mmCIF file of C-alpha atoms and ligand atoms in Angstrom:
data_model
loop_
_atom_site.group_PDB
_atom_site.id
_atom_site.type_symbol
_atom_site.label_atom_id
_atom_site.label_comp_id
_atom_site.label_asym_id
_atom_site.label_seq_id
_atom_site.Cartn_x
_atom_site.Cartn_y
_atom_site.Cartn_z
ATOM 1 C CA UNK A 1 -124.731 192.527 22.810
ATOM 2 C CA UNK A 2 -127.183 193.741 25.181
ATOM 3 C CA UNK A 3 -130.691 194.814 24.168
ATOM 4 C CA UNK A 4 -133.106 197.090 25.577
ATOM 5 C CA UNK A 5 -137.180 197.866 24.818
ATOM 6 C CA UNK A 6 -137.559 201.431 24.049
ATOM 7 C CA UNK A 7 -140.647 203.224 24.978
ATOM 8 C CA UNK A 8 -142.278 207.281 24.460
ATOM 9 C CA UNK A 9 -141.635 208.168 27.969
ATOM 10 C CA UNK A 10 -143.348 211.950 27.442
ATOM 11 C CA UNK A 11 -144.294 213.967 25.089
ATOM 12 C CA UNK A 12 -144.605 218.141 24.471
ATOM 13 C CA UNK A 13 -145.767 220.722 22.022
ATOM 14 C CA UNK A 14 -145.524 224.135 21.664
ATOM 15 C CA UNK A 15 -146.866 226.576 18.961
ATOM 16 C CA UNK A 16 -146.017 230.152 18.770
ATOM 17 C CA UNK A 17 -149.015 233.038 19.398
ATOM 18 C CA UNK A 18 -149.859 234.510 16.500
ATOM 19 C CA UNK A 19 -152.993 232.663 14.810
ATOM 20 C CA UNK A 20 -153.275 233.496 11.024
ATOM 21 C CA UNK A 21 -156.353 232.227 9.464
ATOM 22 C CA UNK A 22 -157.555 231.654 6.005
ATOM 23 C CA UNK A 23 -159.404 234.913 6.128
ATOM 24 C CA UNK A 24 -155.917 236.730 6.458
ATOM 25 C CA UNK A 25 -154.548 235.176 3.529
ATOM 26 C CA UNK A 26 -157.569 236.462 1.656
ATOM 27 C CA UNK A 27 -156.529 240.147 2.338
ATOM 28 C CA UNK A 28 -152.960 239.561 1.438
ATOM 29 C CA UNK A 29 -153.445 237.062 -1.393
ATOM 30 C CA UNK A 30 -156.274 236.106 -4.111
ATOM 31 C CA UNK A 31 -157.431 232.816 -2.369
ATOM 32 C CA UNK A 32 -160.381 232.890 0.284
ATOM 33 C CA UNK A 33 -161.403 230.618 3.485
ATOM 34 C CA UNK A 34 -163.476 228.409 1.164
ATOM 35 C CA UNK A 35 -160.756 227.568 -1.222
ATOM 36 C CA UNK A 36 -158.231 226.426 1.231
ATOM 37 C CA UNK A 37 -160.791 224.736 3.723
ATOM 38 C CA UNK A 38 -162.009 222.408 0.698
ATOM 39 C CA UNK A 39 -158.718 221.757 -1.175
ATOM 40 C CA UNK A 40 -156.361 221.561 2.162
ATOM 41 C CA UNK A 41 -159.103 220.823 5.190
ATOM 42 C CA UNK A 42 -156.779 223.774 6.507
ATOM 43 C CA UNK A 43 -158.511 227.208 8.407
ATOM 44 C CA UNK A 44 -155.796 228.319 10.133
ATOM 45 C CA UNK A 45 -151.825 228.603 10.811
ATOM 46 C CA UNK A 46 -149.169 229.720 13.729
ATOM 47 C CA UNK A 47 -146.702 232.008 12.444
ATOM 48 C CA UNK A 48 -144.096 233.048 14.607
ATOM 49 C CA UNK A 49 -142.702 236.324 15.784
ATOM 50 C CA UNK A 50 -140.063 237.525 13.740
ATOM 51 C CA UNK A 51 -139.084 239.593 17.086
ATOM 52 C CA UNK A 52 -138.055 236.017 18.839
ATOM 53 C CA UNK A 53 -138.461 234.527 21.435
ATOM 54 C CA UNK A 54 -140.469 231.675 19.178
ATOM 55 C CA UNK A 55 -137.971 230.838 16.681
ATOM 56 C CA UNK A 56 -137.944 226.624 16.360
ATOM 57 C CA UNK A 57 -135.164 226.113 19.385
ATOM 58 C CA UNK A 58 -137.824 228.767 21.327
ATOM 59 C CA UNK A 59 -140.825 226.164 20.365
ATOM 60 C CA UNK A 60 -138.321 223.288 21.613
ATOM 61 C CA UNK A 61 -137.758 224.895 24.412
ATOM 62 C CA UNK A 62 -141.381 225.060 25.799
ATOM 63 C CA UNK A 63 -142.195 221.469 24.217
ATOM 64 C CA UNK A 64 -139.385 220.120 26.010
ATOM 65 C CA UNK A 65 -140.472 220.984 29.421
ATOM 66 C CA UNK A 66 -143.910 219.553 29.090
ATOM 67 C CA UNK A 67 -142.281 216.203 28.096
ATOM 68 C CA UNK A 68 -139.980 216.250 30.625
ATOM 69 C CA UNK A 69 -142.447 216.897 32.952
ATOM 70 C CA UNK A 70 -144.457 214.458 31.630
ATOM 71 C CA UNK A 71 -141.847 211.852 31.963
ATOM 72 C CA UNK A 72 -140.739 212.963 35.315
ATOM 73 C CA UNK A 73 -137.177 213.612 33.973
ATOM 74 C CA UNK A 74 -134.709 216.712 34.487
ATOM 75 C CA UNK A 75 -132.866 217.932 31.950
ATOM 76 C CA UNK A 76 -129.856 216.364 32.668
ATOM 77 C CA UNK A 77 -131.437 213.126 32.242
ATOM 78 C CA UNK A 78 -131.392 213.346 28.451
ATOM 79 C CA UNK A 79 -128.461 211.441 26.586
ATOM 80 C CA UNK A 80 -128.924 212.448 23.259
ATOM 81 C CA UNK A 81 -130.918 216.052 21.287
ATOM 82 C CA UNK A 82 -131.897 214.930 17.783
ATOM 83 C CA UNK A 83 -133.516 218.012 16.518
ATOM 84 C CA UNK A 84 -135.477 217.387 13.161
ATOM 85 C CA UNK A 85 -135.529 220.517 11.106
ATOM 86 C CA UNK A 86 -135.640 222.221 7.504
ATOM 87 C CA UNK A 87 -135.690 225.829 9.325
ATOM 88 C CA UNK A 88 -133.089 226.054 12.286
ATOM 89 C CA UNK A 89 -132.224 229.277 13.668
ATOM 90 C CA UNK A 90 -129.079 229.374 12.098
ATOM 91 C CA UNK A 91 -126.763 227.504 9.752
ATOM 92 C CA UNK A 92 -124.314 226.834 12.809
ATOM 93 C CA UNK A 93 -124.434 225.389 15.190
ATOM 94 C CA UNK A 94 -127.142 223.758 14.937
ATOM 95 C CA UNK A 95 -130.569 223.762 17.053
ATOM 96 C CA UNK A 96 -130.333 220.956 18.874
ATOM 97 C CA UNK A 97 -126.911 222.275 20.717
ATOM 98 C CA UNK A 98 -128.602 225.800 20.980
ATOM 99 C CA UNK A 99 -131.494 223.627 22.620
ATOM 100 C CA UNK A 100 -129.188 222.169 24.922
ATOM 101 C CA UNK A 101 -127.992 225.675 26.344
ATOM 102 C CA UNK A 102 -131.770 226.717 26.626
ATOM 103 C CA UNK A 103 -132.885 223.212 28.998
ATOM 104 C CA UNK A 104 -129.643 224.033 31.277
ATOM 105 C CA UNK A 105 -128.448 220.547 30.091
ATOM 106 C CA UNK A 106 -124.441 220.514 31.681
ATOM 107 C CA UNK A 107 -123.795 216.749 30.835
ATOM 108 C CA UNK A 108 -122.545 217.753 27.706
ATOM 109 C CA UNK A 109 -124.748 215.027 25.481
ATOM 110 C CA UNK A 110 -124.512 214.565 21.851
ATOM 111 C CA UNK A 111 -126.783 217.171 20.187
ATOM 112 C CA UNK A 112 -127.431 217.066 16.215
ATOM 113 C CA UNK A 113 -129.876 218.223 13.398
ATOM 114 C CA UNK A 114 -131.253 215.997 10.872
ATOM 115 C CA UNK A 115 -132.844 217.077 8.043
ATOM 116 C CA UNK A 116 -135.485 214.778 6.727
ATOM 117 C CA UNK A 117 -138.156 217.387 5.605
ATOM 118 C CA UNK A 118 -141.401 216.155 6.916
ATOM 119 C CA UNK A 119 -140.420 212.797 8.107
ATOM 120 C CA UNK A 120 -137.879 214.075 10.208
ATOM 121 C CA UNK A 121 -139.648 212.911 13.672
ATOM 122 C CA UNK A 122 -139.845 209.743 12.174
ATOM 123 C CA UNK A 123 -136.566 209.252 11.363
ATOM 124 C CA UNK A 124 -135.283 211.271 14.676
ATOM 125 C CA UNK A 125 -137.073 208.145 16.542
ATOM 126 C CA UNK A 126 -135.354 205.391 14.537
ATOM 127 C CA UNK A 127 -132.370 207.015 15.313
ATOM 128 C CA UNK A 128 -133.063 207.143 18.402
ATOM 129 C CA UNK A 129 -134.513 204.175 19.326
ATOM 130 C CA UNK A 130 -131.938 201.704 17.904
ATOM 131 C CA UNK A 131 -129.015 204.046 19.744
ATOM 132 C CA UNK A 132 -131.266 203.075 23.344
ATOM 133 C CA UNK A 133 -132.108 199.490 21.934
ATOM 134 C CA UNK A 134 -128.381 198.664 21.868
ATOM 135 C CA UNK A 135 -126.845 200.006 24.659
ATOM 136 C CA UNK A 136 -125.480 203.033 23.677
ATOM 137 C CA UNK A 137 -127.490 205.622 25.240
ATOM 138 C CA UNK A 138 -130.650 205.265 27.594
ATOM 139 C CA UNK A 139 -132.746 208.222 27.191
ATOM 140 C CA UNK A 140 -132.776 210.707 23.838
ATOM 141 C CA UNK A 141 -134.943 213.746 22.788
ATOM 142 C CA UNK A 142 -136.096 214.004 19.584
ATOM 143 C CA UNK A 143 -137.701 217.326 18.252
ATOM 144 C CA UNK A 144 -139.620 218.358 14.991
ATOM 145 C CA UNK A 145 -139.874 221.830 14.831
ATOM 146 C CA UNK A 146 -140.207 224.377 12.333
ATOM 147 C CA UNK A 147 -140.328 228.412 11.162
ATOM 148 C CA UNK A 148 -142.054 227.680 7.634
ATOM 149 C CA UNK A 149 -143.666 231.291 7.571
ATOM 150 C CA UNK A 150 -140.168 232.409 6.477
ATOM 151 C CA UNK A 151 -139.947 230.071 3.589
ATOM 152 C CA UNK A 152 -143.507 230.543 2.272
ATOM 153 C CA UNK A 153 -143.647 232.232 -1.559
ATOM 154 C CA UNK A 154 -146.672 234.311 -1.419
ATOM 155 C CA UNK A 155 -146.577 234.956 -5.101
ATOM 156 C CA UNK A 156 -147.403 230.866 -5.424
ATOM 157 C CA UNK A 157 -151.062 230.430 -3.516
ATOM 158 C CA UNK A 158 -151.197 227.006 -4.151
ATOM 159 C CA UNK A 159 -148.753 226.023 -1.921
ATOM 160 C CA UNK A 160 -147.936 229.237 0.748
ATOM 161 C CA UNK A 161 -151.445 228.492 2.400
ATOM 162 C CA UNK A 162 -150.393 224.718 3.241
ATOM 163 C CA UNK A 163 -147.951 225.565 5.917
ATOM 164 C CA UNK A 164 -147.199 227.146 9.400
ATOM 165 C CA UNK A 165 -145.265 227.329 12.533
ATOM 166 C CA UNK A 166 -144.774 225.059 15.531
ATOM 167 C CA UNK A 167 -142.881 222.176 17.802
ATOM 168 C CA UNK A 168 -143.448 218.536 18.764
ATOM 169 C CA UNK A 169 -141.197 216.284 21.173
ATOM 170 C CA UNK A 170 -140.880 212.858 22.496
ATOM 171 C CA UNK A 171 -138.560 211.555 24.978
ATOM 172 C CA UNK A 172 -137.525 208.085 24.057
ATOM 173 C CA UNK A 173 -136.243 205.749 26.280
ATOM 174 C CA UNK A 174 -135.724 202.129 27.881
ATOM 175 C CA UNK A 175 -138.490 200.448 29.506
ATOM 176 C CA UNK A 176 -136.518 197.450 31.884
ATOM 177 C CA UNK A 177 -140.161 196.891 33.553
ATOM 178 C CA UNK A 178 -141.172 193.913 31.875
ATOM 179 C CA UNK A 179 -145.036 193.742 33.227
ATOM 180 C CA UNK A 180 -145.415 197.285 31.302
ATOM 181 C CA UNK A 181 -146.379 196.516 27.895
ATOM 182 C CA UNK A 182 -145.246 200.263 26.625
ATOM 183 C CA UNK A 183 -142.442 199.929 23.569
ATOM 184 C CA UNK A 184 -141.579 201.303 20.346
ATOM 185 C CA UNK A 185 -142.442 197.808 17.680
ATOM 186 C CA UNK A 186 -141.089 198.296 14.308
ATOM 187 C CA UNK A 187 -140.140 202.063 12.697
ATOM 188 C CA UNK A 188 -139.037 201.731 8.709
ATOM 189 C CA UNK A 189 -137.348 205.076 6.851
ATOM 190 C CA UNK A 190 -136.713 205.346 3.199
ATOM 191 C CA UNK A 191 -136.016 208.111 0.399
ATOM 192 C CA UNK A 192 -136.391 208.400 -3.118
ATOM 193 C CA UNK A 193 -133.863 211.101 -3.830
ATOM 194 C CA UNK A 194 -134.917 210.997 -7.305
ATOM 195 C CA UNK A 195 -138.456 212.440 -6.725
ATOM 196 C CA UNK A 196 -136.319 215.896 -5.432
ATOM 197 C CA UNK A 197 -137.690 218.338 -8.093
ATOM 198 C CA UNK A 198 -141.010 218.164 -6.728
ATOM 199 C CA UNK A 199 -140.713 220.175 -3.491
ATOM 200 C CA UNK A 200 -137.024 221.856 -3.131
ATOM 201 C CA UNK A 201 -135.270 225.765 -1.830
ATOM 202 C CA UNK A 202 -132.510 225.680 -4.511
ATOM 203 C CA UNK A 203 -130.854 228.932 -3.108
ATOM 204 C CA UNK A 204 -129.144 229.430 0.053
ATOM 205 C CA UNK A 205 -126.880 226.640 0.237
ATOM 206 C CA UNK A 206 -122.890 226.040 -1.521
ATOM 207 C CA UNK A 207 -124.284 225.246 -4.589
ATOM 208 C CA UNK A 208 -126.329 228.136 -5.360
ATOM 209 C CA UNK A 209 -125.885 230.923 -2.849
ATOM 210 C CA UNK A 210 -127.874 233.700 -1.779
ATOM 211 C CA UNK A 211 -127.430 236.446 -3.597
ATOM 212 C CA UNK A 212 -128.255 239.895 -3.704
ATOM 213 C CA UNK A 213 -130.411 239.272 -6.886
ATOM 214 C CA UNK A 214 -131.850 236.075 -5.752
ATOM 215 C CA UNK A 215 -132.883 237.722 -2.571
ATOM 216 C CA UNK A 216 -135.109 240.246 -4.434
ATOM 217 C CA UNK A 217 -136.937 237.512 -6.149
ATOM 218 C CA UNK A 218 -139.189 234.373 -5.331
ATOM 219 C CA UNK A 219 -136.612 232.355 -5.901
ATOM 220 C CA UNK A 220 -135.118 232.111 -2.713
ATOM 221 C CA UNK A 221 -138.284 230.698 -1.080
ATOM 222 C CA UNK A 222 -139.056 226.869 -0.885
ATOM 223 C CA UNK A 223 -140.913 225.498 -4.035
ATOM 224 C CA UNK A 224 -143.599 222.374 -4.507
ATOM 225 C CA UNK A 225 -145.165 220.669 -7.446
ATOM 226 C CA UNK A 226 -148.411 220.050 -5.305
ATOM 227 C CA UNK A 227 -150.525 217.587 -7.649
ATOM 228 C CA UNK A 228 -147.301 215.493 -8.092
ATOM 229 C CA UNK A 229 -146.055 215.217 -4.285
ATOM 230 C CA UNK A 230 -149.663 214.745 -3.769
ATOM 231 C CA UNK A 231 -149.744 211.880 -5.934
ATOM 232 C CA UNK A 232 -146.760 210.160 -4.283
ATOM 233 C CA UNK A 233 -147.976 211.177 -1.071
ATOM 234 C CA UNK A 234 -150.818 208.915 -1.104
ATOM 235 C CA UNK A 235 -148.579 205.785 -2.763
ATOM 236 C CA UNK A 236 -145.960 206.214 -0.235
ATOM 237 C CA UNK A 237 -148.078 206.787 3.217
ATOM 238 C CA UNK A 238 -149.669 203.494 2.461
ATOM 239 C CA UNK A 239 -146.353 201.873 1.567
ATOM 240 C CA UNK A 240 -144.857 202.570 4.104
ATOM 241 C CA UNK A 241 -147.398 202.126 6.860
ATOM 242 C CA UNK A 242 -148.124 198.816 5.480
ATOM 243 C CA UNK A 243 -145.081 197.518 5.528
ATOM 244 C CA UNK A 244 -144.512 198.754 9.550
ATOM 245 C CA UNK A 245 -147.171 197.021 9.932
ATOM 246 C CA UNK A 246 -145.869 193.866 8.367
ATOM 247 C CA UNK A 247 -142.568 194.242 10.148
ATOM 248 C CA UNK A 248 -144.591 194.223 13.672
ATOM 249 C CA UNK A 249 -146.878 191.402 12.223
ATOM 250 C CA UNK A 250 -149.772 193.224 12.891
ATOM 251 C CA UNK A 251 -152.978 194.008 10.859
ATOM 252 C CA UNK A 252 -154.468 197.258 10.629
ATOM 253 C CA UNK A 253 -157.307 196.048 12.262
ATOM 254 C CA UNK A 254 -155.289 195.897 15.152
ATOM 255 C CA UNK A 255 -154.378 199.586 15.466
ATOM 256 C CA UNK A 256 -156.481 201.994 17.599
ATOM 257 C CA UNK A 257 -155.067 205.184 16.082
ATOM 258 C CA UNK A 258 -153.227 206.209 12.912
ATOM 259 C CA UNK A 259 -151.401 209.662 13.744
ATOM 260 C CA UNK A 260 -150.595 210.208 9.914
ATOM 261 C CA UNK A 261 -148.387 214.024 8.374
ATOM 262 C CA UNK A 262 -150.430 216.656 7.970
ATOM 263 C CA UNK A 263 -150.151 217.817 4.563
ATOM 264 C CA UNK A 264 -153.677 217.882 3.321
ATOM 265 C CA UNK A 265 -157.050 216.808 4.267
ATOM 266 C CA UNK A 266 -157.273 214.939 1.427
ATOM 267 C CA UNK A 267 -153.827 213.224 1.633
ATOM 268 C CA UNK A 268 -154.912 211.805 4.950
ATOM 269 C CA UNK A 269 -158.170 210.730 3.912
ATOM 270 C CA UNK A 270 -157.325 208.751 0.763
ATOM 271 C CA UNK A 271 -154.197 206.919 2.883
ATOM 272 C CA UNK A 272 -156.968 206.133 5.419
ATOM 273 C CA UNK A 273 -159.179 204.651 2.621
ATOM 274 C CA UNK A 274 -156.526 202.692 1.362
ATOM 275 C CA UNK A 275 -155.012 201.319 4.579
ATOM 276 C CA UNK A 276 -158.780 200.317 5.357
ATOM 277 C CA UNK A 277 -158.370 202.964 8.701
ATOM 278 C CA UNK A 278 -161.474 204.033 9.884
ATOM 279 C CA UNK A 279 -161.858 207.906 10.145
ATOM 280 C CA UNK A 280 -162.724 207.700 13.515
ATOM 281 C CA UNK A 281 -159.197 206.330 14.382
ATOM 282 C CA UNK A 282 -157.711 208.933 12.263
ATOM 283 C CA UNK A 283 -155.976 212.226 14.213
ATOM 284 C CA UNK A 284 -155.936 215.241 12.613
ATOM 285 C CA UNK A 285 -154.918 218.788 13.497
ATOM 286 C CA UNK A 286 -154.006 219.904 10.321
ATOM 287 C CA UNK A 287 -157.168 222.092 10.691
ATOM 288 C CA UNK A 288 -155.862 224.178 13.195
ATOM 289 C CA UNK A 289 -152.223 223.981 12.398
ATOM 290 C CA UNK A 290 -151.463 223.334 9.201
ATOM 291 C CA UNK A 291 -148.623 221.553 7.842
ATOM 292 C CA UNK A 292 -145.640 222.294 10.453
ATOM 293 C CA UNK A 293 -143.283 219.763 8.183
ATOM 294 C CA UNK A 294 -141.487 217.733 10.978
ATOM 295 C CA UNK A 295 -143.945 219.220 13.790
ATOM 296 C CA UNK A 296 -147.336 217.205 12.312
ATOM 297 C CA UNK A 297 -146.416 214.097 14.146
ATOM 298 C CA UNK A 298 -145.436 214.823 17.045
ATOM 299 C CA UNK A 299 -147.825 217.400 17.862
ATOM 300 C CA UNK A 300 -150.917 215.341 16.154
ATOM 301 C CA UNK A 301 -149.868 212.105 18.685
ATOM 302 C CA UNK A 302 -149.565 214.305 21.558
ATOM 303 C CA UNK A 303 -152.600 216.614 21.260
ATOM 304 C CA UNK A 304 -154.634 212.817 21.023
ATOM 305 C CA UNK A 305 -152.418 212.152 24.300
ATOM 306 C CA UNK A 306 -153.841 215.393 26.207
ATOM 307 C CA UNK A 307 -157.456 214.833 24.959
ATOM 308 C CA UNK A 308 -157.404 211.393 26.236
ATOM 309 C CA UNK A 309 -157.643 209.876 22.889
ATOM 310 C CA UNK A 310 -154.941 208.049 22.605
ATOM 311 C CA UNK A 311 -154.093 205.973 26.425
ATOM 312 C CA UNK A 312 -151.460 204.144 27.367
ATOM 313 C CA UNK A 313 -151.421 200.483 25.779
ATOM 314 C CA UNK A 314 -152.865 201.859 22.230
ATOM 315 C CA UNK A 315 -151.285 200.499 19.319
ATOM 316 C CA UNK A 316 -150.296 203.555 17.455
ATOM 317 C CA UNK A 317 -149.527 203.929 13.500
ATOM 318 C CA UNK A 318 -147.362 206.998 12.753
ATOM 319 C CA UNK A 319 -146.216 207.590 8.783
ATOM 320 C CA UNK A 320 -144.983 210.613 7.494
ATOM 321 C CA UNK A 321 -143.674 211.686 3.384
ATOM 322 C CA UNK A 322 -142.096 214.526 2.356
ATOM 323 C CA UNK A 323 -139.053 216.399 0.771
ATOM 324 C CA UNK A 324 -136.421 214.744 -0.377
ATOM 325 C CA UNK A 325 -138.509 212.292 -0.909
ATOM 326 C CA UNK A 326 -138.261 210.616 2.510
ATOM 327 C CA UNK A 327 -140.705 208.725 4.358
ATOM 328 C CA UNK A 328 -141.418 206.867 7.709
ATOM 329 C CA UNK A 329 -143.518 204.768 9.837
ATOM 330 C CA UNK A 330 -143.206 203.794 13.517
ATOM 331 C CA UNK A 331 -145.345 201.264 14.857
ATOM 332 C CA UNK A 332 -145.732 201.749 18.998
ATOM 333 C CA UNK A 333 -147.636 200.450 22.158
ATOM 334 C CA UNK A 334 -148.358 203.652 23.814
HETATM 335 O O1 LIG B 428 -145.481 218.088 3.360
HETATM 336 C C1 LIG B 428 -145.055 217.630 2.107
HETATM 337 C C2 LIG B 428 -146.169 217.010 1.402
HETATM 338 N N1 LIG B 428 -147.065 218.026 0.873
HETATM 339 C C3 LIG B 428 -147.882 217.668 -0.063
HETATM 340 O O2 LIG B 428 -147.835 216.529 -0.437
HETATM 341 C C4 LIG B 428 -148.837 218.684 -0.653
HETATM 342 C C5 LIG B 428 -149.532 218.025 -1.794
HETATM 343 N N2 LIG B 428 -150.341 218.868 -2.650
HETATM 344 C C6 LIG B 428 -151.506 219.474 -2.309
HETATM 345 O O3 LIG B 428 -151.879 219.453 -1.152
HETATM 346 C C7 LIG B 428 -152.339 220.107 -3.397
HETATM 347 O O4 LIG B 428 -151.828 219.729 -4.652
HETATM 348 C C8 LIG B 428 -152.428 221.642 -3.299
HETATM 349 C C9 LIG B 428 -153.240 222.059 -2.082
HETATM 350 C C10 LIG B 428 -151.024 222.225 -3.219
HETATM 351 C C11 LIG B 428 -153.115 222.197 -4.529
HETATM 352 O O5 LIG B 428 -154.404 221.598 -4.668
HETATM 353 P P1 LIG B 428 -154.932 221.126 -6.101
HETATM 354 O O6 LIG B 428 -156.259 220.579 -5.881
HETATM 355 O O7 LIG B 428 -153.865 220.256 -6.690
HETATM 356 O O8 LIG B 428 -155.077 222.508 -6.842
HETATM 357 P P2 LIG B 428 -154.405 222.981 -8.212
HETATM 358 O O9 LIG B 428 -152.993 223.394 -7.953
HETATM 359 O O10 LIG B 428 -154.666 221.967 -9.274
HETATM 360 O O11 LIG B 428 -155.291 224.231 -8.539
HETATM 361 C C12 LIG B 428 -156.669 224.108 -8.901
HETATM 362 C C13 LIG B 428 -157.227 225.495 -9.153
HETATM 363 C C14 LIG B 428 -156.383 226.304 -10.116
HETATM 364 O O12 LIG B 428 -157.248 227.116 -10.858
HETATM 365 P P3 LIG B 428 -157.633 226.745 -12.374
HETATM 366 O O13 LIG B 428 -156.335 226.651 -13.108
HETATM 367 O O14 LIG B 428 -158.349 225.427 -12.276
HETATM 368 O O15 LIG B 428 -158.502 227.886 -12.798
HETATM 369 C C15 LIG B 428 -155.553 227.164 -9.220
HETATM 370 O O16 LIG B 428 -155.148 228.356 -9.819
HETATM 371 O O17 LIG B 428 -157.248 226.220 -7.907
HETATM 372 C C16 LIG B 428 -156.515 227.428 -8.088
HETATM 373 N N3 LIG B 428 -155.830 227.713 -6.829
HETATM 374 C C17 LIG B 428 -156.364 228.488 -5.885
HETATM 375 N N4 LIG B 428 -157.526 229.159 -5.795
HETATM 376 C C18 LIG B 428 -157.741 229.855 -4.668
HETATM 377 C C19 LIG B 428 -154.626 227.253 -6.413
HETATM 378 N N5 LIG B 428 -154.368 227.722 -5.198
HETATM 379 C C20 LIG B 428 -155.412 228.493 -4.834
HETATM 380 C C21 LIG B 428 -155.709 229.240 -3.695
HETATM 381 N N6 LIG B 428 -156.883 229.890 -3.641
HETATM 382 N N7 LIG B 428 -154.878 229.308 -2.600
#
């Protein structure tokens, strides 16, 4: 059987307009800037229009054609859409076909969602990479993108202040140059579906419907059990990571950037510690961004791309943990 390298041949972002800060919660809600910037390293969100025009295939949209121009590609020249999501624009069909009509794509390639909460990018690139890596395809797109402002319970102010709106892409694809050193190493995904109480949205699927009392209540929105996900958070980050690591037999010495979830400040930090990652290798945006769920990734690694951080030939660490409880890690020459 044949098999290829894979490489990130570009990568996009794209958050919608609207900045909401802490300050704005503080009129709407009893928290204030203080609160959140100590507890969550968080000062402000995106929230998207609820006119359109930004919903998550919208943010895809304009993420797409960065990486695409990026990576010197056309459209056409994608194989495969996976489209990591919790909040697509509809329940069918799903984002990544809608995606396909937006980017003009006419060579009718697979298209799908995945939903893998916050480690949906991660697993989106797994996917992806072992589908290039043997043959099947040679160049996919995968997306994290989210709408969480329309899942947020304001009536719980522990947890509607941790999230906010936004995209992240990479195109993934072969690299048959053997003098360039660029390829994906080792990516591991995993779940403990028994952890699912701690951050669920029990309404709005067959099981329990929405209903017209349901829709007057909290209830419908999504719901976290922040000091235990936080807890696991930490446990499973470094798990993970470490064990990418292991897979690509390299140390953590050897990295030159971890791009870890943005979930809290404090999350990131204390995986950091543990892994032995010095902050200064460390990239963060959850400051301006919040936690965008499958976006954190995506847009974290390629904002360090842009700001010349992270270059070509960087080892790069990526782990992510969320809902379900799933979790990833991709390990990566740049
Ligand atoms: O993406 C998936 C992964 N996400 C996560 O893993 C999130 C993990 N969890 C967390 O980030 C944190 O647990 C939170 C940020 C959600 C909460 O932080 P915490 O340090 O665990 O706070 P807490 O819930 O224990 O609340 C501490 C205090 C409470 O007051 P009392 O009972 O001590 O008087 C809360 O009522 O802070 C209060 N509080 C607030 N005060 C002002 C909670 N939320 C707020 C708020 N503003 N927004």
């Amino acid at each position: 059987m044949s098999f290829f390298r894979t490489k990130i041949l570009g990568t996009g972002m794209c958050y919608p307009q609207r900045v909401f800060s802490n300050d704005d919660f503080a009129k709407i809600i009893d928290t204030s800037d203080e609160w959140i910037t100590e507890r969550t390293g968080i000062k402000r969100r995106r929230f998207a229009s609820l006119e359109g025009g930004e919903f998550p295939s919208d943010l895809a949209k304009g993420a797409t054609e960065e990486a695409l121009q990026n990576a010197n590609l056309k459209p056409n020249d994608i194989d495969l859409i996976i489209f990591a999501t919790i909040t697509p624009d509809y329940r069918l069909p799903s984002c990544a076909t809608i995606l396909q009509t937006k980017l003009g794509i006419t060579n009718q390639c697979a298209a799908v969602d995945i939903v893998a909460a916050c480690s949906g990018f991660i697993y989106g690139v797994t996917m992806a990479h072992s589908m290039i890596q043997t043959g099947l395809i040679k160049r996919a797109l995968v997306v994290g993108a989210e709408m969480l402002s329309r899942e947020i319970n304001l009536e719980d102010r522990a947890s509607c202040i941790l999230f906010g709106d936004g995209c992240g892409v990479a195109i993934i694809g072969r690299n048959e140059d053997a003098n360039d050193p660029s390829e994906i190493l080792t990516t591991k995904i995993g779940a403990d579906g028994t952890g699912r109480e701690f951050f669920q949205q029990e309404y709005g699927g067959s099981a329990n419907p929405f209903t017209p009392e349901v829709l007057q209540t909290s209830a419908r929105f999504m719901a976290m059990q922040g000091k235990e996900m936080f807890r696991v958070a930490v446990r499973t980050l470094t798990d993970i990571s470490t064990s990418a690591l292991e897979a690509a037999n390299l140390k953590i010495s050897d990295i030159h950037w971890f791009v870890p979830h943005q979930a809290n400040i404090r999350i990131i930090e204390a995986t950091g510690n543990r892994l032995g990652v010095p902050a200064e290798k460390v990239i963060i945006n959850i400051n301006e961004y919040a936690n965008t769920s499958a976006a954190t990734v995506p847009t974290a690694f390629h904002g360090a791309v842009k700001a010349g951080q992270i270059k070509r030939g960087d080892l790069v660490l990526m782990s992510a943990f969320g809902a379900g409880l799933t979790a990833g890690s991709l390990v990566v020459r740049y």
